[in-house]
CSV table of C-alpha atoms (C1' of nucleotides) in Angstrom, one decimal:
chain,number,residue,atom,x,y,z
I,1,MET,CA,-61.1,-71.1,-52.8
I,2,LYS,CA,-60.2,-72.2,-56.4
I,3,TYR,CA,-58.2,-76.0,-57.0
I,4,GLN,CA,-55.1,-74.3,-58.7
I,5,GLU,CA,-54.4,-70.9,-55.5
I,6,ALA,CA,-55.7,-74.1,-52.8
I,7,LYS,CA,-52.7,-76.1,-54.7
I,8,ASP,CA,-50.1,-73.9,-54.9
I,9,GLU,CA,-50.6,-73.0,-51.2
I,10,LEU,CA,-50.9,-76.0,-49.6
I,11,ILE,CA,-47.2,-76.5,-51.3
I,12,GLN,CA,-46.3,-73.8,-50.4
I,13,ALA,CA,-47.4,-73.9,-45.9
I,14,TRP,CA,-45.7,-77.7,-46.5
I,15,GLY,CA,-42.2,-76.7,-48.1
I,16,ASN,CA,-42.4,-74.5,-43.8
I,17,LEU,CA,-43.0,-76.7,-42.3
I,18,GLY,CA,-41.2,-79.3,-44.2
I,19,TYR,CA,-38.3,-77.6,-43.4
I,20,SER,CA,-39.4,-77.0,-39.3
I,21,TRP,CA,-39.4,-81.3,-39.7
I,22,GLY,CA,-35.9,-81.8,-40.5
I,23,LEU,CA,-36.8,-81.4,-44.7
I,24,ASN,CA,-35.7,-78.9,-47.0
I,25,LYS,CA,-38.6,-76.8,-48.1
I,26,THR,CA,-37.4,-77.7,-52.0
I,27,MET,CA,-37.4,-81.9,-50.6
I,28,ALA,CA,-41.3,-80.8,-48.6
I,29,GLN,CA,-42.9,-79.7,-50.9
I,30,VAL,CA,-42.0,-81.9,-53.6
I,31,HIS,CA,-43.6,-84.7,-51.4
I,32,ALA,CA,-46.3,-82.3,-51.4
I,33,LEU,CA,-46.4,-82.8,-55.0
I,34,LEU,CA,-46.4,-86.4,-54.9
I,35,MET,CA,-49.1,-86.8,-51.8
I,36,ILE,CA,-51.5,-84.8,-53.4
I,37,SER,CA,-50.6,-86.5,-56.5
I,38,THR,CA,-52.8,-88.6,-58.2
I,39,ARG,CA,-50.5,-90.9,-59.8
I,40,PRO,CA,-46.9,-91.7,-59.5
I,41,MET,CA,-44.9,-88.3,-60.9
I,42,SER,CA,-41.4,-89.0,-63.1
I,43,THR,CA,-38.4,-85.9,-62.9
I,44,GLU,CA,-39.5,-84.3,-65.8
I,45,GLU,CA,-43.4,-83.6,-64.4
I,46,ILE,CA,-41.9,-82.8,-60.5
I,47,MET,CA,-39.6,-79.5,-62.2
I,48,GLN,CA,-42.2,-78.6,-64.3
I,49,GLU,CA,-44.7,-78.6,-61.4
I,50,LEU,CA,-41.7,-76.6,-59.2
I,51,SER,CA,-40.2,-74.6,-61.7
I,52,ILE,CA,-37.1,-76.3,-60.9
I,53,SER,CA,-33.6,-77.3,-62.0
I,54,ARG,CA,-32.9,-81.1,-63.1
I,55,GLY,CA,-30.2,-81.6,-60.4
I,56,ASN,CA,-32.2,-80.1,-57.4
I,57,ALA,CA,-35.7,-82.4,-58.7
I,58,ASN,CA,-32.7,-85.8,-58.6
I,59,MET,CA,-31.3,-84.4,-55.0
I,60,ASN,CA,-34.0,-83.8,-53.5
I,61,ILE,CA,-36.0,-87.1,-54.6
I,62,ARG,CA,-33.3,-89.3,-53.5
I,63,ALA,CA,-33.1,-87.6,-50.5
I,64,LEU,CA,-36.7,-88.2,-49.5
I,65,LEU,CA,-36.6,-91.9,-51.4
I,66,ASP,CA,-34.0,-92.2,-48.5
I,67,TRP,CA,-35.6,-90.6,-45.9
I,68,GLY,CA,-38.5,-93.8,-47.2
I,69,ILE,CA,-41.2,-91.4,-47.5
I,70,ILE,CA,-41.4,-91.8,-51.2
I,71,GLU,CA,-41.1,-94.7,-53.3
I,72,ARG,CA,-40.3,-95.3,-57.1
I,73,VAL,CA,-42.6,-96.8,-59.2
I,74,SER,CA,-41.6,-98.2,-62.4
I,75,VAL,CA,-44.3,-98.6,-65.4
I,76,PRO,CA,-44.8,-101.1,-67.5
I,77,GLY,CA,-42.9,-100.7,-71.2
I,78,GLU,CA,-41.5,-97.0,-70.0
I,79,ARG,CA,-38.2,-96.6,-69.0
I,80,ARG,CA,-38.1,-93.4,-66.8
I,81,GLU,CA,-39.1,-93.7,-63.4
I,82,TYR,CA,-41.4,-92.8,-61.7
I,83,PHE,CA,-42.4,-92.0,-58.0
I,84,LYS,CA,-45.2,-92.1,-56.0
I,85,SER,CA,-45.2,-90.8,-51.9
I,86,GLU,CA,-46.9,-93.1,-48.7
I,87,LYS,CA,-50.4,-91.4,-48.9
I,88,ASP,CA,-50.7,-93.0,-45.2
I,89,VAL,CA,-50.3,-89.6,-42.8
I,90,TRP,CA,-50.0,-91.7,-39.8
I,91,ALA,CA,-47.6,-93.8,-41.8
I,92,LEU,CA,-46.0,-90.6,-42.6
I,93,ALA,CA,-45.4,-89.0,-39.3
I,94,ARG,CA,-43.7,-92.9,-38.0
I,95,GLN,CA,-41.6,-92.5,-39.7
I,96,VAL,CA,-40.5,-88.4,-40.1
I,97,ALA,CA,-39.7,-89.5,-36.2
I,98,ARG,CA,-38.1,-93.4,-37.3
I,99,GLU,CA,-35.3,-90.7,-39.0
I,100,ARG,CA,-35.5,-87.9,-36.4
I,101,ARG,CA,-34.6,-90.1,-33.3
I,102,LYS,CA,-32.2,-91.8,-35.9
I,103,ARG,CA,-31.0,-88.2,-36.9
I,104,GLU,CA,-30.8,-85.8,-33.9
I,105,LEU,CA,-32.1,-87.5,-30.0
I,106,GLU,CA,-29.8,-90.6,-30.5
I,107,PRO,CA,-26.8,-87.6,-31.5
I,108,ILE,CA,-27.9,-86.0,-28.4
I,109,LEU,CA,-28.4,-88.7,-26.1
I,110,LYS,CA,-24.9,-90.0,-26.8
I,111,VAL,CA,-23.7,-86.8,-25.9
I,112,LEU,CA,-25.3,-86.5,-22.7
I,113,ARG,CA,-24.1,-89.8,-21.3
I,114,LYS,CA,-21.1,-89.4,-22.0
I,115,VAL,CA,-20.7,-86.0,-20.4
I,116,ASN,CA,-22.4,-86.8,-17.8
I,117,ASP,CA,-19.4,-89.3,-16.4
I,118,VAL,CA,-17.5,-86.4,-16.4
I,119,SER,CA,-14.7,-86.6,-13.3
I,120,GLY,CA,-13.6,-84.0,-11.4
I,121,ASP,CA,-13.1,-81.9,-7.7
I,122,GLY,CA,-16.2,-81.6,-5.8
I,123,SER,CA,-16.5,-77.8,-6.9
I,124,GLU,CA,-20.1,-76.0,-7.5
I,125,GLU,CA,-19.0,-75.7,-11.1
I,126,LEU,CA,-19.5,-79.7,-11.5
I,127,LYS,CA,-22.3,-80.3,-9.6
I,128,GLU,CA,-24.0,-78.3,-11.6
I,129,PHE,CA,-23.2,-80.0,-14.4
I,130,LYS,CA,-22.9,-83.0,-13.4
I,131,ARG,CA,-26.5,-82.1,-12.8
I,132,VAL,CA,-28.1,-80.7,-15.6
I,133,THR,CA,-26.7,-83.2,-17.7
I,134,ARG,CA,-27.9,-85.9,-15.6
I,135,ASP,CA,-32.3,-84.0,-15.8
I,136,LEU,CA,-31.5,-83.4,-19.8
I,137,LYS,CA,-30.4,-87.3,-20.4
I,138,ASN,CA,-33.1,-88.2,-18.2
I,139,PHE,CA,-35.3,-86.1,-20.7
I,140,ALA,CA,-34.1,-87.0,-23.4
I,141,GLU,CA,-34.4,-90.9,-22.8
I,142,LYS,CA,-38.0,-90.8,-21.9
I,143,SER,CA,-38.6,-88.4,-25.4
I,144,ASP,CA,-36.8,-91.9,-27.0
I,145,GLY,CA,-39.3,-94.5,-25.1
I,146,LEU,CA,-42.3,-92.8,-26.2
I,147,LEU,CA,-40.8,-91.6,-29.4
I,148,GLU,CA,-40.4,-95.4,-29.8
I,149,THR,CA,-43.6,-96.3,-28.9
I,150,PHE,CA,-44.5,-94.4,-31.5
I,151,ILE,CA,-42.9,-95.5,-33.8
I,152,ARG,CA,-43.8,-99.8,-33.4
I,153,SER,CA,-47.7,-98.9,-32.6
I,154,GLU,CA,-50.3,-98.9,-34.4
I,155,GLU,CA,-52.2,-96.1,-35.1
I,156,ASN,CA,-56.1,-96.7,-33.5
I,157,TRP,CA,-54.1,-97.8,-30.2
I,158,PHE,CA,-51.9,-94.4,-30.2
I,159,TRP,CA,-54.7,-93.1,-31.1
I,160,ASN,CA,-57.7,-93.9,-28.6
I,161,THR,CA,-55.1,-94.3,-26.0
I,162,LEU,CA,-54.1,-90.7,-25.4
I,163,MET,CA,-57.2,-89.3,-26.5
I,164,LYS,CA,-57.9,-91.5,-23.5
I,165,ILE,CA,-55.0,-89.6,-21.4
I,166,MET,CA,-56.7,-86.0,-22.5
I,167,LYS,CA,-59.9,-86.9,-22.1
O,1,MET,CA,-13.1,-86.7,-19.4
O,2,LYS,CA,-13.1,-83.8,-18.3
O,3,TYR,CA,-14.2,-80.5,-17.7
O,4,GLN,CA,-13.7,-77.6,-19.7
O,5,GLU,CA,-14.0,-80.4,-22.6
O,6,ALA,CA,-17.4,-82.0,-21.2
O,7,LYS,CA,-18.9,-78.3,-21.2
O,8,ASP,CA,-16.9,-77.8,-24.7
O,9,GLU,CA,-18.9,-80.7,-25.9
O,10,LEU,CA,-22.1,-80.3,-24.6
O,11,ILE,CA,-22.5,-77.1,-26.0
O,12,GLN,CA,-21.4,-78.2,-28.7
O,13,ALA,CA,-24.4,-81.0,-28.8
O,14,TRP,CA,-26.8,-79.0,-27.1
O,15,GLY,CA,-26.7,-76.3,-30.2
O,16,ASN,CA,-27.2,-79.4,-33.0
O,17,LEU,CA,-29.5,-80.0,-31.3
O,18,GLY,CA,-31.4,-76.3,-30.9
O,19,TYR,CA,-31.2,-76.7,-33.6
O,20,SER,CA,-33.1,-78.9,-34.6
O,21,TRP,CA,-35.6,-77.5,-32.3
O,22,GLY,CA,-36.2,-74.1,-34.6
O,23,LEU,CA,-33.1,-72.4,-32.8
O,24,ASN,CA,-31.0,-71.4,-34.0
O,25,LYS,CA,-27.2,-72.1,-33.1
O,26,THR,CA,-25.9,-69.8,-31.1
O,27,MET,CA,-29.4,-69.1,-29.7
O,28,ALA,CA,-28.8,-73.0,-28.4
O,29,GLN,CA,-25.0,-72.3,-27.5
O,30,VAL,CA,-26.2,-69.2,-25.4
O,31,HIS,CA,-28.9,-71.7,-24.0
O,32,ALA,CA,-26.5,-74.1,-23.4
O,33,LEU,CA,-24.0,-71.9,-21.4
O,34,LEU,CA,-26.5,-70.8,-19.0
O,35,MET,CA,-28.0,-73.8,-18.1
O,36,ILE,CA,-24.6,-74.9,-16.8
O,37,SER,CA,-24.0,-71.4,-15.0
O,38,THR,CA,-24.0,-71.5,-11.3
O,39,ARG,CA,-24.0,-67.8,-11.9
O,40,PRO,CA,-26.3,-65.6,-14.0
O,41,MET,CA,-23.6,-64.6,-16.7
O,42,SER,CA,-23.7,-60.9,-18.4
O,43,THR,CA,-23.1,-59.8,-22.3
O,44,GLU,CA,-19.7,-59.4,-22.0
O,45,GLU,CA,-18.3,-63.7,-19.8
O,46,ILE,CA,-21.3,-64.8,-22.1
O,47,MET,CA,-19.4,-63.0,-25.8
O,48,GLN,CA,-15.8,-64.3,-24.3
O,49,GLU,CA,-17.1,-68.0,-22.9
O,50,LEU,CA,-18.0,-68.3,-27.0
O,51,SER,CA,-16.3,-65.7,-28.4
O,52,ILE,CA,-18.6,-64.8,-29.8
O,53,SER,CA,-19.2,-60.4,-30.6
O,54,ARG,CA,-21.0,-57.5,-28.8
O,55,GLY,CA,-24.4,-57.8,-31.8
O,56,ASN,CA,-24.4,-61.7,-31.6
O,57,ALA,CA,-24.0,-61.7,-28.4
O,58,ASN,CA,-27.1,-59.4,-28.3
O,59,MET,CA,-28.8,-60.5,-31.1
O,60,ASN,CA,-29.1,-64.1,-29.6
O,61,ILE,CA,-29.6,-63.2,-25.8
O,62,ARG,CA,-32.8,-61.7,-26.9
O,63,ALA,CA,-34.2,-64.1,-29.0
O,64,LEU,CA,-34.2,-66.3,-26.0
O,65,LEU,CA,-35.3,-63.9,-24.1
O,66,ASP,CA,-38.5,-63.8,-26.4
O,67,TRP,CA,-38.5,-67.3,-26.6
O,68,GLY,CA,-38.8,-67.3,-23.4
O,69,ILE,CA,-36.5,-69.9,-22.0
O,70,ILE,CA,-33.8,-67.1,-19.8
O,71,GLU,CA,-35.0,-63.9,-18.0
O,72,ARG,CA,-33.0,-61.2,-16.8
O,73,VAL,CA,-31.6,-60.7,-13.8
O,74,SER,CA,-30.8,-57.7,-11.9
O,75,VAL,CA,-27.8,-57.4,-9.4
O,76,PRO,CA,-28.2,-54.3,-6.7
O,77,GLY,CA,-25.2,-51.8,-7.9
O,78,GLU,CA,-24.6,-53.3,-10.7
O,79,ARG,CA,-25.7,-51.5,-13.6
O,80,ARG,CA,-25.4,-54.4,-16.6
O,81,GLU,CA,-27.7,-56.5,-16.8
O,82,TYR,CA,-27.0,-60.3,-15.8
O,83,PHE,CA,-28.7,-64.0,-17.8
O,84,LYS,CA,-30.1,-66.7,-16.7
O,85,SER,CA,-31.9,-70.0,-18.3
O,86,GLU,CA,-35.1,-71.6,-16.4
O,87,LYS,CA,-33.3,-74.8,-15.1
O,88,ASP,CA,-36.1,-76.8,-15.0
O,89,VAL,CA,-36.2,-78.8,-18.5
O,90,TRP,CA,-39.7,-79.6,-17.5
O,91,ALA,CA,-41.1,-76.2,-17.9
O,92,LEU,CA,-38.1,-76.1,-20.9
O,93,ALA,CA,-39.8,-78.1,-22.8
O,94,ARG,CA,-42.9,-76.8,-22.4
O,95,GLN,CA,-42.0,-73.4,-23.0
O,96,VAL,CA,-39.9,-74.7,-26.4
O,97,ALA,CA,-43.6,-76.9,-27.5
O,98,ARG,CA,-45.8,-73.7,-26.9
O,99,GLU,CA,-43.7,-71.6,-29.1
O,100,ARG,CA,-43.5,-73.8,-31.9
O,101,ARG,CA,-47.3,-74.5,-31.9
O,102,LYS,CA,-47.8,-71.4,-31.8
O,103,ARG,CA,-44.9,-70.8,-34.2
O,104,GLU,CA,-44.6,-73.9,-36.6
O,105,LEU,CA,-48.2,-75.9,-35.6
O,106,GLU,CA,-51.2,-73.2,-35.7
O,107,PRO,CA,-50.1,-71.3,-38.6
O,108,ILE,CA,-49.9,-74.5,-41.6
O,109,LEU,CA,-53.6,-75.7,-39.8
O,110,LYS,CA,-55.1,-72.7,-41.1
O,111,VAL,CA,-53.6,-73.1,-44.1
O,112,LEU,CA,-55.2,-77.1,-43.9
O,113,ARG,CA,-58.6,-75.0,-42.7
O,114,LYS,CA,-58.9,-73.2,-45.9
O,115,VAL,CA,-57.5,-75.8,-49.3
O,116,ASN,CA,-60.0,-78.0,-47.3
O,117,ASP,CA,-62.6,-76.0,-48.5
O,118,VAL,CA,-61.5,-76.1,-52.2
O,119,SER,CA,-64.4,-76.0,-54.5
O,120,GLY,CA,-64.3,-76.9,-58.2
O,121,ASP,CA,-66.2,-80.0,-60.0
O,122,GLY,CA,-66.2,-83.5,-60.3
O,123,SER,CA,-62.4,-84.5,-60.8
O,124,GLU,CA,-60.1,-87.2,-58.9
O,125,GLU,CA,-57.2,-84.6,-58.7
O,126,LEU,CA,-60.0,-82.5,-56.6
O,127,LYS,CA,-61.1,-85.5,-54.7
O,128,GLU,CA,-57.5,-86.6,-53.8
O,129,PHE,CA,-57.3,-83.2,-53.0
O,130,LYS,CA,-59.5,-83.2,-50.1
O,131,ARG,CA,-59.0,-86.5,-48.7
O,132,VAL,CA,-55.7,-85.6,-48.1
O,133,THR,CA,-55.6,-82.4,-47.1
O,134,ARG,CA,-58.5,-83.4,-44.8
O,135,ASP,CA,-56.4,-86.6,-43.6
O,136,LEU,CA,-53.7,-83.6,-43.1
O,137,LYS,CA,-55.4,-81.9,-41.2
O,138,ASN,CA,-57.4,-84.2,-38.0
O,139,PHE,CA,-53.4,-85.8,-37.8
O,140,ALA,CA,-52.2,-81.6,-37.1
O,141,GLU,CA,-55.4,-81.1,-35.3
O,142,LYS,CA,-55.0,-84.7,-33.1
O,143,SER,CA,-50.7,-83.5,-32.7
O,144,ASP,CA,-52.7,-79.7,-32.0
O,145,GLY,CA,-54.4,-80.6,-29.5
O,146,LEU,CA,-51.7,-83.7,-27.9
O,147,LEU,CA,-49.3,-80.2,-27.3
O,148,GLU,CA,-52.0,-78.4,-25.8
O,149,THR,CA,-52.0,-81.4,-23.2
O,150,PHE,CA,-48.6,-81.2,-22.8
O,151,ILE,CA,-47.9,-77.8,-22.5
O,152,ARG,CA,-50.7,-77.6,-19.9
O,153,SER,CA,-49.8,-80.1,-18.4
O,154,GLU,CA,-47.4,-81.5,-14.7
O,155,GLU,CA,-44.8,-83.2,-15.5
O,156,ASN,CA,-45.3,-86.3,-13.1
O,157,TRP,CA,-48.8,-86.4,-14.3
O,158,PHE,CA,-47.8,-86.4,-17.2
O,159,TRP,CA,-44.9,-88.7,-17.7
O,160,ASN,CA,-46.7,-91.3,-15.6
O,161,THR,CA,-49.8,-91.2,-17.7
O,162,LEU,CA,-46.9,-92.0,-20.7
O,163,MET,CA,-45.5,-94.2,-19.2
O,164,LYS,CA,-48.3,-96.4,-18.6
O,165,ILE,CA,-48.6,-96.6,-22.5
O,166,MET,CA,-45.4,-97.6,-22.7
O,167,LYS,CA,-45.8,-100.5,-20.4
C,1,DC,C1',-26.7,-31.1,-17.7
C,2,DT,C1',-22.4,-33.9,-18.5
C,3,DT,C1',-20.6,-38.5,-18.2
C,4,DT,C1',-20.1,-42.7,-18.9
C,5,DA,C1',-21.4,-47.2,-18.6
C,6,DT,C1',-24.0,-50.2,-21.3
C,7,DT,C1',-27.3,-52.2,-24.5
C,8,DT,C1',-28.9,-52.0,-29.2
C,9,DT,C1',-28.9,-50.9,-34.4
C,10,DC,C1',-26.9,-51.8,-39.2
C,11,DA,C1',-25.0,-51.9,-43.2
C,12,DA,C1',-21.0,-54.3,-44.5
C,13,DT,C1',-19.2,-59.1,-44.7
C,14,DA,C1',-18.7,-63.9,-43.7
C,15,DT,C1',-20.7,-68.5,-44.0
C,16,DT,C1',-23.7,-71.8,-45.3
C,17,DT,C1',-26.7,-73.8,-47.9
C,18,DA,C1',-30.0,-74.3,-52.0
C,19,DT,C1',-29.7,-74.4,-57.7
C,20,DT,C1',-28.6,-74.8,-61.0
C,21,DG,C1',-26.7,-77.0,-65.7
C,22,DA,C1',-24.1,-79.2,-68.7
C,23,DA,C1',-20.8,-82.6,-68.3
C,24,DA,C1',-20.2,-87.8,-67.5
C,25,DA,C1',-22.1,-92.1,-65.9
C,26,DT,C1',-25.9,-95.2,-66.0
C,27,DT,C1',-29.2,-97.9,-68.8
C,28,DA,C1',-31.9,-99.8,-72.2
C,29,DA,C1',-32.8,-100.6,-76.9
C,30,DA,C1',-31.8,-101.5,-81.7
L,1,DT,C1',-21.8,-103.1,-80.2
L,2,DT,C1',-24.0,-98.5,-81.4
L,3,DT,C1',-27.3,-95.1,-80.2
L,4,DA,C1',-30.4,-92.8,-77.6
L,5,DA,C1',-32.6,-92.0,-73.4
L,6,DT,C1',-32.6,-91.5,-68.8
L,7,DT,C1',-30.0,-90.6,-65.0
L,8,DT,C1',-26.1,-88.4,-61.6
L,9,DT,C1',-22.6,-85.5,-61.0
L,10,DC,C1',-20.3,-81.0,-59.7
L,11,DA,C1',-17.9,-76.5,-59.7
L,12,DA,C1',-20.0,-72.2,-60.6
L,13,DT,C1',-23.0,-69.5,-59.4
L,14,DA,C1',-26.9,-67.8,-56.4
L,15,DA,C1',-29.3,-67.2,-52.3
L,16,DA,C1',-30.4,-67.1,-47.2
L,17,DT,C1',-28.4,-66.8,-43.3
L,18,DA,C1',-25.3,-65.4,-39.3
L,19,DT,C1',-21.7,-62.5,-38.0
L,20,DT,C1',-19.3,-58.7,-36.9
L,21,DG,C1',-18.4,-54.1,-34.8
L,22,DA,C1',-18.2,-49.5,-34.4
L,23,DA,C1',-21.7,-46.2,-34.7
L,24,DA,C1',-26.2,-44.1,-32.5
L,25,DA,C1',-28.9,-44.5,-28.7
L,26,DT,C1',-30.1,-45.5,-24.1
L,27,DA,C1',-29.0,-44.4,-19.1
L,28,DA,C1',-27.4,-44.1,-15.0
L,29,DA,C1',-24.1,-41.7,-12.0
L,30,DG,C1',-22.4,-37.2,-10.8
DNA sequence: CTTTATTTTCAATATTTATTGAAAATTAAA
DNA sequence: TTTAATTTTCAATAAATATTGAAAATAAAG
């Protein structure tokens, strides 16, 4: 397999995976591009490489900055901005986990805590509702705690421990 | 908070969370409805409860069956079909993990294995590409293994072990 | 068979989300 | 300042996705 081919396929695949991680397709593709680049890239280069418009490039770059998985680089004597990606896969995963926790898990936890506190008669329906929301809440809280640990952890410690679990 | 209000809010919130789990919104709402229902529900009832069309209800019910998180129930002497959800949150999470692993992680792993095997000169670009894809592949393989363990595990064993990690 | 209840399909439509590109805003240098 | 390079915004448009509803298919009952 040739380099250009491999590169295109990776960017494509990363686009799909990123999508299922809560990024959008183009955002994930810009990220993939920066991941494999040996040097920071400008908006211009990103537009060109992915054949996307200036506006699109700009918005997705900003979204990636907002997620905290790429950063600005300024080159002395140059006016335009360059961007580079966090290359450490572990740090990347932690950052994504941090954002998803904030964007997805925390909101549902809030709702589960609230609705579990429903008032009313002792009907079968209500009992079932409380039982289900309590179970969901417990599960979500455990997941949240695990995620929290993951986010704070150091790579080796975390994997080593998990490896032991998995034997 | 009143029951009807709590129910609506849960269904809404579940719709959003389900979405970030790879289901679509309506699919997740149908699922939420069946989760809190004390008895199996028919297509008719689901349509009514969520104010959606027959076609929409039918398609999303089939998608849930396909994901393996709801099942058909036939009532003796009745012609129409009823549906019920897996109520065990743990079993549900494992099933979702199983499907996502199949639908998302396996495809990217396949690509990573393939592109890591790229041929070419000893250029800096190529070296970087190989380095990045190797790291991603390792990470994805570890995640895959962990997911595999999760899917096969028993609830208590898994959480107890994780609890120890988190101390 | 024929009738009738029920489920499934799918073209048309609506809704949501992503993308473009040109104009406006910003920023740094002259 | 003014000029020019660069970034940002955003209304218009395109593309993708979800939803409807009626017609077709299926399957049980008479």
